[in-house]
Tab-separated table of C-alpha atoms in Angstrom:
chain	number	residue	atom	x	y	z
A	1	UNK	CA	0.000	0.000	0.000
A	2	UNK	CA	2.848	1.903	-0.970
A	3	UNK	CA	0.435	4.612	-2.627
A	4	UNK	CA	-2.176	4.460	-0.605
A	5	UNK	CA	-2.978	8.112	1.295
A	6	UNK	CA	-1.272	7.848	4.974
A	7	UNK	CA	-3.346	6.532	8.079
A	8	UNK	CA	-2.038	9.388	10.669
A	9	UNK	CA	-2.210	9.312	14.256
A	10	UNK	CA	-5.339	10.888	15.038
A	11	UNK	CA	-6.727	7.697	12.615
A	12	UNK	CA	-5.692	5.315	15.432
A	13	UNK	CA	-8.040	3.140	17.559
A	14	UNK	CA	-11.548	2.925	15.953
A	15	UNK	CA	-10.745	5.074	13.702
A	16	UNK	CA	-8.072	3.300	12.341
A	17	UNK	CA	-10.520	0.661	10.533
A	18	UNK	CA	-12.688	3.517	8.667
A	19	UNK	CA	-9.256	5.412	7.816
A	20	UNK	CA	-7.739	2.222	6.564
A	21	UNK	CA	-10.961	1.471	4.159
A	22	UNK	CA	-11.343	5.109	2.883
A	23	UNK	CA	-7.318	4.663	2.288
A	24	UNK	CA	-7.468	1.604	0.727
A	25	UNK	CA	-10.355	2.580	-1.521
A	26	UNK	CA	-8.216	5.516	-2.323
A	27	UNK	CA	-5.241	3.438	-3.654
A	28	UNK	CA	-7.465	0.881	-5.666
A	29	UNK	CA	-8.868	4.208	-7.622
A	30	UNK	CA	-5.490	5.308	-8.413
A	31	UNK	CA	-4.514	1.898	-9.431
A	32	UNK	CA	-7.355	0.460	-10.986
A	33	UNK	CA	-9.737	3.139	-11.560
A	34	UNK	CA	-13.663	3.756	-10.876
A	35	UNK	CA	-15.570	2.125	-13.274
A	36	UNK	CA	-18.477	-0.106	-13.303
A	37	UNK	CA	-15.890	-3.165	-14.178
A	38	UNK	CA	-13.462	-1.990	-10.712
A	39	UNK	CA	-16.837	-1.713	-8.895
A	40	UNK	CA	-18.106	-4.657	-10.107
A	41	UNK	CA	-15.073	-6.436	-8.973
A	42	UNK	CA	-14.409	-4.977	-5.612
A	43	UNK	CA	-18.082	-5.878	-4.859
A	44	UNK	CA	-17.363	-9.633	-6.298
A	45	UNK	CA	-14.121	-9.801	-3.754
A	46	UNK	CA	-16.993	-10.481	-0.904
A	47	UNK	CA	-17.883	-13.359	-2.773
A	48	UNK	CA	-14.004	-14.462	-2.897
A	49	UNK	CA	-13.546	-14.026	1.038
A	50	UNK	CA	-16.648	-15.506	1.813
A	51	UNK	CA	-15.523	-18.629	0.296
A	52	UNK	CA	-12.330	-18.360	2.162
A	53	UNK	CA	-14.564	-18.616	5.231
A	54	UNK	CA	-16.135	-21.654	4.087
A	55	UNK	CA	-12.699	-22.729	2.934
A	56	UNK	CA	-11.548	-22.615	6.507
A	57	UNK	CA	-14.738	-23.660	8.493
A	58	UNK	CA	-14.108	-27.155	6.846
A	59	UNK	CA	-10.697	-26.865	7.722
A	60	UNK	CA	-11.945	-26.182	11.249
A	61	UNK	CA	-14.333	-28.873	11.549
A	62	UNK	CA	-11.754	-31.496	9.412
A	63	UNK	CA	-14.425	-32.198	7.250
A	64	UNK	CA	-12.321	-33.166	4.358
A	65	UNK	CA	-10.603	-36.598	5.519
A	66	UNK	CA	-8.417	-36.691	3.025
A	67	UNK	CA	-6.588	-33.192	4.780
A	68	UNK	CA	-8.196	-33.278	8.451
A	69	UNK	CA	-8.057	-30.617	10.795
A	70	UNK	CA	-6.332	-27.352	9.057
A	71	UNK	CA	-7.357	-24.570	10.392
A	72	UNK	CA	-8.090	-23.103	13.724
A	73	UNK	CA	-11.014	-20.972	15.276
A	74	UNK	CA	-8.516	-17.778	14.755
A	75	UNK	CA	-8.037	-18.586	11.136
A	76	UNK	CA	-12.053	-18.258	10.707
A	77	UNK	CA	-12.353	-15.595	12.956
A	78	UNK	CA	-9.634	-14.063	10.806
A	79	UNK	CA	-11.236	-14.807	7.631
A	80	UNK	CA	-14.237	-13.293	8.364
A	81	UNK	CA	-12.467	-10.179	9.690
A	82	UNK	CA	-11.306	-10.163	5.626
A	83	UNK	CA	-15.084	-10.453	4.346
A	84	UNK	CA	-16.041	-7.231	6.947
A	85	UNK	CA	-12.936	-5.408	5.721
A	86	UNK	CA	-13.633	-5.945	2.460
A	87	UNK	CA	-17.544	-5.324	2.617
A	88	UNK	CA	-16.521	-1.611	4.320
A	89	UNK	CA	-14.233	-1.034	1.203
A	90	UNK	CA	-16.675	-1.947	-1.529
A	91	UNK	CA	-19.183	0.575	0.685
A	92	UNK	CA	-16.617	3.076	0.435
A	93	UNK	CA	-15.893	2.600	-3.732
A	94	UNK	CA	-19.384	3.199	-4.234
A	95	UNK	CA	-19.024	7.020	-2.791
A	96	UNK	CA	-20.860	5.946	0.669
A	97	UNK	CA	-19.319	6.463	4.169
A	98	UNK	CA	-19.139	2.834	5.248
A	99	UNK	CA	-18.885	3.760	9.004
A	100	UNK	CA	-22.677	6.021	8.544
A	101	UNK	CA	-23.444	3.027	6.564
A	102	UNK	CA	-22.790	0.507	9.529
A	103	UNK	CA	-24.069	2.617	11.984
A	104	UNK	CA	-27.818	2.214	9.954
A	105	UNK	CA	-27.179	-1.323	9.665
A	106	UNK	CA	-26.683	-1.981	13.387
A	107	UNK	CA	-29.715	0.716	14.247
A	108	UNK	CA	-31.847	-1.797	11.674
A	109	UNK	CA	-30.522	-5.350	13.719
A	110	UNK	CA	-31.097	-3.512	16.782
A	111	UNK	CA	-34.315	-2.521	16.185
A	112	UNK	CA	-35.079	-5.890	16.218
A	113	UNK	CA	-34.287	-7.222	19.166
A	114	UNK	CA	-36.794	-7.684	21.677
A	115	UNK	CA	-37.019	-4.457	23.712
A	116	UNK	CA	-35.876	-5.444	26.650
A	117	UNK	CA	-32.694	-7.194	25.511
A	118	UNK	CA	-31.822	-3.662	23.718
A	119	UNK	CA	-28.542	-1.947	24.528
A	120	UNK	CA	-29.363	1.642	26.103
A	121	UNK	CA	-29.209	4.186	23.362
């Protein structure tokens, strides 16, 4: 990321992941440009990283005798880490702040829990 517009300081702690996104978008404009193909394909990555989920839930569970146990509960937790990362960067290349974006999603899930399991607002 060698390109890529600087994450400073004041980007550190929970900022850090929104900086990082918006930075990353930043360098995948410069190096791949904007259009419907690039979007098309950084939406597609999700797809990609979801499978590496799968990919190491089998491992996980050693579903595939033939290989056995591979992976650990890190390795998933760390793959799906890479599908939320990557879902906040596709938000981002389609002009949308993917933190305001998040914060709707989580006001829709939370909506739905039962009021009295509800997190004070």
């Amino acid at each position: 990321m060698t390109d890529a517009a600087p994450v400073d300081a004041a980007a550190a702690g929970d900022g850090r992941v929104w900086a990082t996104a918006r930075a990353f978008r930043l360098w995948l404009d410069a190096a791949n440009g904007t259009g419907d193909a690039e979007l098309t394909c950084r939406v597609l990555k999700l797809t990609e990283e979801a499978g590496e989920v799968a990919g190491a839930w089998i491992g996980l569970l050693g579903q595939n005798p033939r290989k056995g146990v591979t992976h650990t509960r890190d390795d998933v937790a760390a793959e799906l880490a890479d599908v939320a990362f990557t879902a906040l960067v596709a938000i981002e290349s389609l002009g949308l702040d993917a933190r305001t974006v998040l914060d709707g999603c989580a006001d829709k899930v939370h909506a739905r829990i039962a009021p009295a399991d509800r997190l004070p607002s």
